[in-house]
Amino acid sequence: MASETPSWNSDRTETALSSLVDGGPVEGVAAVTDRCVTVSVAEPTNENCQHALFTSINLLARLHPVVGEVAVTLLHDADREAHVPGVDAGTVSEAVAELEALIDSPVTVTRSAEPDGADATLHLGAGAGDAAVSVGSDGWLVQVATDGTPTPFSGQVNSVGSYGAACMGVAEVFKTVLRESVSAENIRGRITPVGSVTFSTYDYSVDPVNAANPELPGVVNLHNLNVVGVGAGGGALVQTLSALDAVRGTIRLVDSDEVSASNLNRYIWAYRRDVGSMKAEVGKRVVVDAHPALTFAVQAHPEPYIQFSDRVDSDALELVVSAVDTVRARKQIQWDFPETVLDAATNEQGDYVVLRVAFGEGQCLACKHQGRSNGVEREMSVLSEQIGLDAETLVDMNTDNAAFTREQVDRVAEHVDGNSDITVPEPGERFSDWFRLHCGHIDLGGADMEVPVPFLPVTAGVLVAGEVIKQRHFPEAVVDNRFTHNMLGVPVEGMHRFTNPHPDCEVCGDPDAVARYEEKWETSGKPAVINFINEAYPANRSAEGQADVVAYLYGEDAFPGTDPELRTRKILECVPTATRNHIDNLVNEVGLVEQHEPQGGSSFIFHERTEERLYDVDLGPIVDEEIERLLAHVADDAEVRQFVAALLDIDTEDLEPEEVVEAIRDRFFAVEDEEERMDLFDEVAQEIEAADVEKDDYDYAPIGWRRSSNRYTLTQRAVDLYEGER
């Protein structure tokens, strides 16, 4: 049973709610409190479903006073497979109870076979009724429905998709409560149920056909990851990454603040016990709890970013997640020129934004917050008159998120005496925590104080965790350059768009700053090529990959008029982010690369195992030779024999070993077309190479594929761009 004690603070949720709902004490905010939500779990053995369950409970149990009770119904109990920080329980039902005790919010979480009187139902998995919000996930894909559409969970475990499903499901529950409790005229803005939607956390597409949904690598290598600001979003990112099966790399967590009671309504990674602890230290414990081997690889830096920046090697700032909430901190990060910055933001209207800064391409952190400094000064000038502290002091406190001193608290108390709209801060309370509680209560002349509903920053943090994974393992799918979604509505694919830099930006608009960035990361010429591609081909989303192709050709001296033999295969080998589409775009769309077909237009096969280039007339004998090698292997090794038979859907139950070998042979040679037979062999070879089976002296690699023998050279325009001539 949860206990309501002074250390739990729901004021910020109430403040966020008051920004969405009008009306008096009966029809206003009070009408949206103390709701009962049922969480119905249809697939408790599925690890994705478990991730979604624990994340949903984590969010709903913190959504006080909107939620008063959460009733969890399990189809049946199951062993706990999903990691939950601080939870040791062996079964799902025991883990639910342990998680409730750790959160210890005013919301009661119970197990119930058939709960009565629920105000909303969140159904996890297939089989929901029409009245329920239903969610499921399949790898990177999130399925959400409010119309009874089936939303199963798949076996492809991915915490980004399952955590995202929980966030979107809780958002739909919140919308249901609002729509059913408050009349439409008392709701500010439009509240739209999703109906049925599939949302990709991989590429932000909506209801995609043949959606890209790659499996996560066995080990996610984060290399050097720096998370600056371990708050609602930064902490959600840390927890999402900690839920991965295997993680490698160095993680630095930077935050000078401690966890406060007012944080708990949205910090799904922190519990009541953590109030007063440094956020960076708690964040480290979350990761190490899941991955003890990372004890020394996760570094907690409980200090302001500027101090961290002075001590860390600048080259370690390869990837920085900016989850800070002051303009100065964002600009400090940008002025250190990380190679790539990921940023997230939210507002009281229900929007979140995921931003990726590749310096010189699109909007940078300074561009994004252009003009905010003057707005802060105006806000603090008005606030000064309201609470009695001078404007300059308030600007400094806002910038540094400083804590109130005893002297400042006494001055505020004396000044606001009798004003019930303003709560006197506590000594040691951080400025941002106090300031944001007063949205709607202090008139700042129309200033936009961002106090979002609690699940917004968590959703943004989960998606940024996906961006971190993609940055390292799926660079072709990183956000370009921003995605935004209003969670009170329906995700829209068109909100994934490129945003040009501000022409007067003090950072990326400064040629000297651009030169410093290029010198640091040795990308001279690359931003100019990227900008040209974006201008010449606005629909393109792979400008950086195309710039890599240009840089490679430039490095190979493939200038206009030269004739080096630079084939597609070689470019794809040497430029990891390149794809055939990148090359085609450079040739056909933007004209930075010329393709020269040799006389005769010969075709070739690149044999990857032997690293030989062979012409198509030799294809048949090559394929047959490789198949015979495979057959010799399956004849020698029972494990490989069964593995290949399973790949080819051959039933081996009543077959002797030699009969299995012949069945495999027949399956290959039943394919008469040589290219199709080669494709079948390549598929099997790649599966064997990736599998944990004994390979002995047998090497496996695809034979290759047919390509026209071609030659690529840069156009003069590309050379000029790369050398800085505009």
Coordinates of N, CA, C and O in Angstrom, one line a residue, residues 30 285 606:
A30 N -10.3 19.6 -10.7 CA -10.9 18.6 -9.8 C -11.6 17.4 -10.4 O -11.6 16.3 -9.9
R285 N 23.9 4.3 -10.9 CA 23.4 3.1 -10.2 C 22.4 2.3 -11.1 O 22.3 1.1 -11.1
F606 N 31.6 -10.0 -57.6 CA 32.7 -9.9 -56.6 C 32.5 -11.0 -55.6 O 31.6 -11.1 -54.9

